[in-house]
Amino acid sequence: MGNDLSNMVVMGRISGVYGVRGWIKIFSDTDPRENILNYDPWYLKVDGKWQSFSLQGGKRHGKGVVAHLQGCDERDQALLLLNMEIAVQRQQLPAASENEFYWSDLVGLLVINQQGIELGKIDSLLETGANDVLVVKGDRERLIPFIHDQVVKSVDVEQGQMMVDWDPDF
């Protein structure tokens, strides 16, 4: 159960230490950033296995988030967690509504245009403010705006693909 990767959704990572009492700085992929604090427990990958950590506290801090995990009460302990990914179990998340997707569900999808040309796989997503952008890696890297109906015609997570209205020359 706890180590089933398909069940885990990465929500951010530990980007630094904060103070001397074991608090950590978080780079959060949630929107807004402090929403990562709504999930408890967090799972960190320790020696290749997901381990559960109980969240003792946290708050928005500048552009990021700081948090305190149970059992992490000193700066030296916090330093050991640096750059670890923070995940939660999929059942901890609210269900995505229609035409809403978790970024983690989109990464790895094969992107095909309406003419059936494979453009590559979604490598990552960028938040630009106006709209999110898909980074698609195939014969080359393409940046495709994630605009439902206009560009993104269909998303089939089960089939592992996304249909887009996109010229392969762009």
XYZ file of N, CA and C in Angstrom:
510
model
N 0.841 -1.196 0.000
C 0.000 0.000 0.000
C 0.869 1.237 0.000
N 1.518 1.622 1.108
C 2.225 2.890 1.197
C 3.290 3.102 0.140
N 3.864 2.020 -0.413
C 4.939 2.184 -1.376
C 4.484 1.990 -2.807
N 3.193 1.928 -3.031
C 2.665 1.801 -4.379
C 2.775 3.159 -5.065
N 3.723 3.254 -6.015
C 4.016 4.539 -6.645
C 2.814 5.112 -7.373
N 1.998 4.267 -7.991
C 0.852 4.764 -8.753
C -0.164 5.422 -7.829
N -0.078 5.103 -6.547
C -1.004 5.650 -5.563
C -0.509 6.982 -5.007
N 0.752 7.330 -5.291
C 1.359 8.522 -4.715
C 1.333 9.671 -5.718
N 0.993 10.862 -5.233
C 0.973 12.054 -6.072
C 1.939 13.068 -5.461
N 2.972 13.421 -6.229
C 3.963 14.373 -5.738
C 3.343 15.770 -5.729
N 3.458 16.451 -4.587
C 2.829 17.759 -4.388
C 3.846 18.880 -4.248
N 5.123 18.530 -4.137
C 6.149 19.542 -3.944
C 7.430 18.872 -3.498
N 8.375 19.709 -3.019
C 9.623 19.144 -2.510
C 10.164 20.056 -1.419
N 11.081 19.489 -0.649
C 11.710 20.242 0.424
C 12.871 21.020 -0.177
N 12.805 22.351 -0.067
C 13.772 23.186 -0.776
C 14.797 23.842 0.152
N 14.613 23.709 1.454
C 15.571 24.330 2.364
C 15.198 24.088 3.807
N 16.020 24.618 4.698
C 15.717 24.535 6.127
C 15.347 25.935 6.597
N 14.586 25.990 7.674
C 14.066 27.263 8.183
C 14.278 27.284 9.682
N 15.179 28.141 10.149
C 15.420 28.241 11.581
C 16.207 27.063 12.122
N 16.227 26.931 13.437
C 17.057 25.908 14.075
C 16.233 24.791 14.714
N 14.902 24.869 14.625
C 14.054 23.892 15.318
C 13.493 22.812 14.388
N 14.147 22.601 13.254
C 13.744 21.497 12.387
C 12.687 21.850 11.351
N 12.309 23.125 11.249
C 11.336 23.522 10.227
C 11.993 23.449 8.857
N 11.187 23.186 7.847
C 11.694 23.057 6.483
C 10.969 24.016 5.550
N 11.680 24.458 4.517
C 11.069 25.271 3.466
C 10.558 24.327 2.390
N 9.383 24.655 1.863
C 8.712 23.791 0.902
C 8.533 24.531 -0.413
N 8.883 23.867 -1.506
C 8.463 24.345 -2.822
C 7.209 23.546 -3.162
N 6.072 24.240 -3.200
C 4.787 23.564 -3.345
C 4.241 23.708 -4.757
N 3.736 22.597 -5.311
C 3.089 22.612 -6.624
C 1.594 22.879 -6.512
N 1.090 23.067 -5.283
C -0.350 23.284 -5.140
C -0.675 24.746 -5.431
N -1.917 25.003 -5.730
C -2.359 26.365 -6.025
C -3.620 26.640 -5.215
N -3.589 27.558 -4.237
C -2.424 28.320 -3.784
C -1.403 27.441 -3.053
N -0.172 27.955 -2.948
C 0.954 27.166 -2.441
C 0.708 26.558 -1.062
N 0.010 27.308 -0.181
C -0.170 26.797 1.186
C -1.170 25.647 1.259
N -1.861 25.341 0.158
C -2.790 24.199 0.167
C -2.086 22.876 0.460
N -0.787 22.812 0.236
C -0.053 21.579 0.549
C -0.190 21.261 2.041
N -0.440 22.296 2.855
C -0.577 22.096 4.303
C -1.911 21.453 4.675
N -2.829 21.339 3.703
C -4.128 20.711 3.980
C -4.029 19.190 4.038
N -2.877 18.639 3.660
C -2.735 17.182 3.594
C -1.858 16.690 4.725
N -2.309 15.632 5.365
C -1.562 15.029 6.451
C -1.973 13.562 6.500
N -1.064 12.639 6.462
C 0.387 12.831 6.495
C 0.973 13.130 5.105
N 2.254 13.556 5.129
C 3.050 13.660 3.908
C 3.879 12.395 3.799
N 4.260 12.060 2.583
C 5.139 10.921 2.353
C 6.419 11.429 1.704
N 7.548 11.061 2.296
C 8.859 11.403 1.749
C 9.551 10.104 1.376
N 10.328 10.140 0.302
C 11.032 8.934 -0.128
C 12.354 8.863 0.614
N 12.456 7.898 1.524
C 13.653 7.695 2.330
C 14.228 6.338 1.942
N 15.479 6.337 1.482
C 16.125 5.092 1.023
C 15.260 4.352 0.009
N 14.650 5.095 -0.907
C 13.892 4.473 -1.990
C 12.485 4.032 -1.627
N 12.056 4.284 -0.371
C 10.700 3.870 0.035
C 9.947 5.084 0.576
N 8.650 5.140 0.271
C 7.823 6.235 0.802
C 7.600 6.004 2.290
N 7.893 7.015 3.094
C 7.641 6.943 4.530
C 6.699 8.064 4.915
N 5.816 7.748 5.838
C 4.799 8.689 6.290
C 5.377 9.620 7.354
N 5.093 10.930 7.215
C 5.494 11.926 8.199
C 4.276 12.752 8.569
N 4.036 12.883 9.873
C 2.897 13.660 10.338
C 3.257 15.143 10.360
N 2.375 15.957 9.811
C 2.574 17.402 9.739
C 2.204 18.023 11.090
N 3.172 18.707 11.705
C 2.941 19.314 13.024
C 2.535 20.779 12.928
N 2.832 21.408 11.791
C 2.488 22.808 11.638
C 3.031 23.309 10.321
N 2.541 24.484 9.923
C 3.040 25.062 8.684
C 2.341 26.368 8.410
N 2.951 27.173 7.534
C 2.353 28.455 7.187
C 2.967 28.972 5.900
N 2.265 29.894 5.287
C 2.805 30.603 4.124
C 3.957 31.458 4.615
N 5.019 31.533 3.839
C 6.169 32.353 4.229
C 6.768 32.948 2.967
N 6.554 34.251 2.755
C 7.022 34.885 1.523
C 6.333 34.242 0.330
N 7.126 33.831 -0.661
C 6.550 33.179 -1.838
C 6.410 31.680 -1.638
N 6.888 31.182 -0.525
C 6.853 29.745 -0.297
C 6.054 29.367 0.929
N 6.379 28.195 1.444
C 5.685 27.629 2.594
C 6.759 27.042 3.504
N 6.547 27.164 4.821
C 7.414 26.468 5.766
C 6.557 25.489 6.560
N 7.174 24.394 6.979
C 6.415 23.358 7.684
C 7.302 22.683 8.715
N 6.620 22.030 9.647
C 7.315 21.278 10.699
C 6.757 19.857 10.711
N 7.641 18.884 10.569
C 7.235 17.476 10.570
C 7.556 16.856 11.918
N 6.676 15.959 12.366
C 6.878 15.265 13.630
C 8.214 14.533 13.612
N 8.975 14.656 14.697
C 10.246 13.960 14.816
C 11.407 14.702 14.168
N 11.139 15.834 13.564
C 12.194 16.635 12.938
C 12.304 17.938 13.730
N 13.105 17.891 14.811
C 13.121 19.013 15.748
C 14.430 19.786 15.753
N 15.380 19.380 14.918
C 16.661 20.074 14.859
C 17.029 20.343 13.411
N 17.817 21.403 13.232
C 18.255 21.790 11.895
C 18.967 20.630 11.181
N 19.817 19.872 11.920
C 20.558 18.769 11.295
C 19.614 17.710 10.730
N 18.501 17.448 11.443
C 17.515 16.480 10.944
C 16.843 17.029 9.687
N 16.538 18.309 9.698
C 15.887 18.941 8.546
C 16.800 18.900 7.326
N 18.114 19.086 7.527
C 19.062 19.069 6.408
C 19.052 17.729 5.675
N 18.774 16.648 6.410
C 18.735 15.315 5.792
C 17.571 15.174 4.811
N 16.565 16.051 4.944
C 15.359 15.953 4.107
C 15.460 16.813 2.840
N 16.535 17.599 2.715
C 16.663 18.529 1.586
C 16.445 17.853 0.241
N 15.689 18.499 -0.622
C 15.407 18.074 -1.997
C 14.532 16.829 -2.098
N 14.025 16.318 -0.971
C 13.113 15.170 -1.050
C 11.768 15.620 -1.603
N 11.177 14.767 -2.428
C 9.831 15.041 -2.929
C 8.821 14.775 -1.822
N 7.761 15.591 -1.824
C 6.654 15.419 -0.880
C 5.483 14.860 -1.675
N 4.954 13.744 -1.223
C 3.815 13.145 -1.912
C 2.698 12.897 -0.919
N 1.498 12.723 -1.454
C 0.357 12.275 -0.654
C -0.268 11.101 -1.392
N -1.065 10.333 -0.689
C -1.767 9.239 -1.343
C -2.929 9.812 -2.137
N -3.159 9.230 -3.300
C -4.197 9.741 -4.195
C -5.539 9.888 -3.483
N -5.883 8.968 -2.585
C -7.190 9.069 -1.930
C -7.261 10.241 -0.956
N -6.113 10.894 -0.642
C -6.153 12.081 0.204
C -6.618 13.307 -0.587
N -6.571 13.212 -1.914
C -6.908 14.354 -2.768
C -8.395 14.390 -3.058
N -8.950 15.603 -3.191
C -10.328 15.668 -3.675
C -10.354 15.189 -5.127
N -11.455 14.612 -5.551
C -11.551 14.158 -6.934
C -11.506 15.378 -7.858
N -10.795 15.239 -8.949
C -10.764 16.332 -9.927
C -12.119 16.349 -10.630
N -12.653 17.542 -10.827
C -13.935 17.612 -11.525
C -13.708 17.487 -13.028
N -14.772 17.442 -13.786
C -14.667 17.258 -15.229
C -13.802 18.362 -15.829
N -12.941 17.984 -16.754
C -12.008 18.897 -17.418
C -10.994 19.518 -16.457
N -10.822 18.902 -15.288
C -9.741 19.287 -14.385
C -8.840 18.082 -14.228
N -7.538 18.347 -14.165
C -6.587 17.248 -14.061
C -5.494 17.634 -13.088
N -4.959 16.632 -12.389
C -3.756 16.862 -11.614
C -2.582 16.788 -12.576
N -1.641 17.723 -12.417
C -0.479 17.745 -13.296
C 0.196 16.384 -13.346
N 0.260 15.721 -12.195
C 0.952 14.431 -12.142
C 0.276 13.406 -13.052
N -1.033 13.586 -13.336
C -1.736 12.661 -14.234
C -1.401 12.943 -15.695
N -0.942 14.154 -15.998
C -0.680 14.536 -17.387
C 0.742 14.184 -17.817
N 1.695 14.243 -16.885
C 3.085 13.949 -17.231
C 3.180 12.514 -17.744
N 3.827 12.367 -18.901
C 3.989 11.048 -19.500
C 2.955 10.727 -20.562
N 1.873 11.523 -20.660
C 0.873 11.255 -21.690
C 1.477 11.510 -23.072
N 1.089 10.681 -24.027
C 1.475 10.870 -25.420
C 0.575 11.943 -26.015
N 1.182 12.928 -26.675
C 0.427 14.016 -27.277
C 0.342 13.791 -28.785
N -0.900 13.760 -29.287
C -1.160 13.500 -30.706
C -2.014 14.641 -31.233
N -1.702 15.122 -32.435
C -2.569 16.166 -32.980
C -3.739 15.531 -33.723
N -4.647 16.363 -34.194
C -5.882 15.853 -34.803
C -5.634 15.123 -36.115
N -4.445 15.296 -36.695
C -4.088 14.570 -37.911
C -3.422 13.226 -37.590
N -3.324 12.917 -36.276
C -2.740 11.637 -35.876
C -1.230 11.655 -35.786
N -0.612 12.823 -35.843
C 0.846 12.927 -35.747
C 1.249 12.986 -34.275
N 2.159 12.086 -33.890
C 2.641 12.073 -32.512
C 3.640 13.205 -32.320
N 3.361 14.075 -31.338
C 4.232 15.214 -31.071
C 5.233 14.926 -29.955
N 5.000 13.871 -29.197
C 5.896 13.515 -28.098
C 5.108 13.276 -26.822
N 5.840 13.194 -25.719
C 5.216 12.954 -24.415
C 5.356 14.199 -23.546
N 4.354 14.389 -22.678
C 4.391 15.523 -21.758
C 5.493 15.264 -20.733
N 6.472 16.169 -20.717
C 7.616 16.045 -19.820
C 7.342 16.790 -18.512
N 6.697 17.952 -18.630
C 6.398 18.767 -17.446
C 5.392 19.834 -17.851
N 5.000 20.641 -16.887
C 4.092 21.759 -17.150
C 4.703 23.010 -16.558
N 4.429 24.130 -17.211
C 4.908 25.428 -16.735
C 3.707 26.282 -16.391
N 3.824 27.008 -15.299
C 2.775 27.948 -14.916
C 3.229 29.314 -15.409
N 2.484 29.912 -16.326
C 2.933 31.185 -16.890
C 2.103 32.356 -16.405
N 1.038 32.104 -15.695
C 0.151 33.180 -15.258
C -1.088 33.212 -16.116
N -0.915 33.390 -17.423
C -2.070 33.434 -18.328
C -2.707 32.052 -18.404
N -1.939 31.067 -18.782
C -2.421 29.684 -18.813
C -1.227 28.758 -18.646
N -1.497 27.526 -18.246
C -0.415 26.565 -18.093
C 0.071 26.143 -19.472
N 1.338 25.739 -19.539
C 1.953 25.343 -20.796
C 2.500 23.930 -20.638
N 2.184 23.067 -21.607
C 2.699 21.702 -21.635
C 4.080 21.717 -22.279
N 5.058 21.087 -21.622
C 6.374 20.894 -22.228
C 6.357 19.482 -22.805
N 6.328 19.404 -24.145
C 6.193 18.121 -24.845
C 7.522 17.793 -25.502
N 8.072 16.616 -25.161
C 9.350 16.213 -25.729
C 9.142 15.037 -26.666
N 9.536 15.249 -27.921
C 9.469 14.202 -28.936
C 10.692 14.341 -29.809
N 10.486 14.525 -31.144
C 11.621 14.752 -32.033
C 12.343 16.037 -31.622
N 11.620 16.936 -30.931
C 12.180 18.149 -30.332
C 11.236 18.579 -29.219
N 11.607 19.637 -28.519
C 10.738 20.120 -27.432
C 9.729 21.121 -27.985
N 8.468 20.943 -27.611
C 7.420 21.891 -28.001
C 6.750 22.416 -26.738
N 6.400 23.697 -26.770
C 5.641 24.312 -25.682
C 4.232 24.542 -26.199
N 3.266 23.835 -25.625
C 1.885 23.881 -26.112
C 1.000 24.422 -24.993
N 0.271 25.502 -25.248
C -0.585 26.058 -24.190
C -1.705 25.083 -23.810
N -1.933 24.948 -22.500
C -2.997 24.068 -22.014
C -4.286 24.889 -21.966
N -4.933 25.025 -23.136
C -6.192 25.760 -23.226
C -7.244 24.770 -23.685
N -8.170 24.465 -22.756
C -9.195 23.468 -23.061
C -10.069 23.925 -24.221
N -10.476 22.987 -25.073
C -11.327 23.198 -26.247
C -10.549 23.848 -27.398
N -9.858 24.976 -27.132
C -9.128 25.641 -28.207
C -7.958 24.801 -28.696
N -7.074 24.383 -27.776
C -5.871 23.634 -28.143
C -6.001 22.178 -27.704
N -6.328 21.978 -26.434
C -6.447 20.619 -25.897
C -7.861 20.122 -26.189
N -7.956 19.144 -27.090
C -9.268 18.651 -27.513
C -9.782 17.544 -26.609
N -8.894 16.650 -26.183
C -9.330 15.575 -25.288
C -8.137 15.057 -24.498
N -8.429 14.586 -23.293
C -7.424 13.992 -22.421
C -7.965 12.643 -21.992
N -7.185 11.599 -22.258
C -7.587 10.256 -21.848
C -6.461 9.663 -21.011
N -6.564 9.877 -19.689
C -5.510 9.420 -18.790
C -5.391 7.900 -18.832
N -6.547 7.202 -18.918
C -6.514 5.735 -18.952
C -5.755 5.233 -20.180
N -6.005 5.853 -21.337
C -5.322 5.448 -22.577
C -3.924 6.056 -22.687
N -3.625 7.000 -21.802
C -2.299 7.590 -21.787
C -2.044 8.564 -22.916
N -3.111 9.252 -23.377
C -2.865 10.216 -24.443
C -3.747 11.447 -24.377
N -3.260 12.477 -25.067
C -3.941 13.756 -25.151
C -4.017 14.134 -26.632
N -5.188 14.579 -27.060
C -5.379 15.041 -28.449
C -5.349 16.565 -28.444
N -4.543 17.145 -29.349
C -4.414 18.589 -29.416
C -4.636 19.079 -30.843
N -5.076 20.317 -30.948
C -5.161 21.006 -32.230
C -3.881 21.813 -32.336
N -2.847 21.237 -32.957
C -1.530 21.878 -32.963
C -0.776 21.479 -34.206
N -0.184 22.469 -34.867
C 0.608 22.246 -36.064
C 1.962 21.667 -35.654
N 2.358 20.516 -36.202
C 3.629 19.901 -35.797
C 4.837 20.772 -36.119
N 4.690 21.771 -36.992
C 5.814 22.645 -37.314
C 6.084 23.677 -36.231
N 5.146 23.811 -35.266
C 5.352 24.775 -34.191
C 5.920 24.108 -32.958
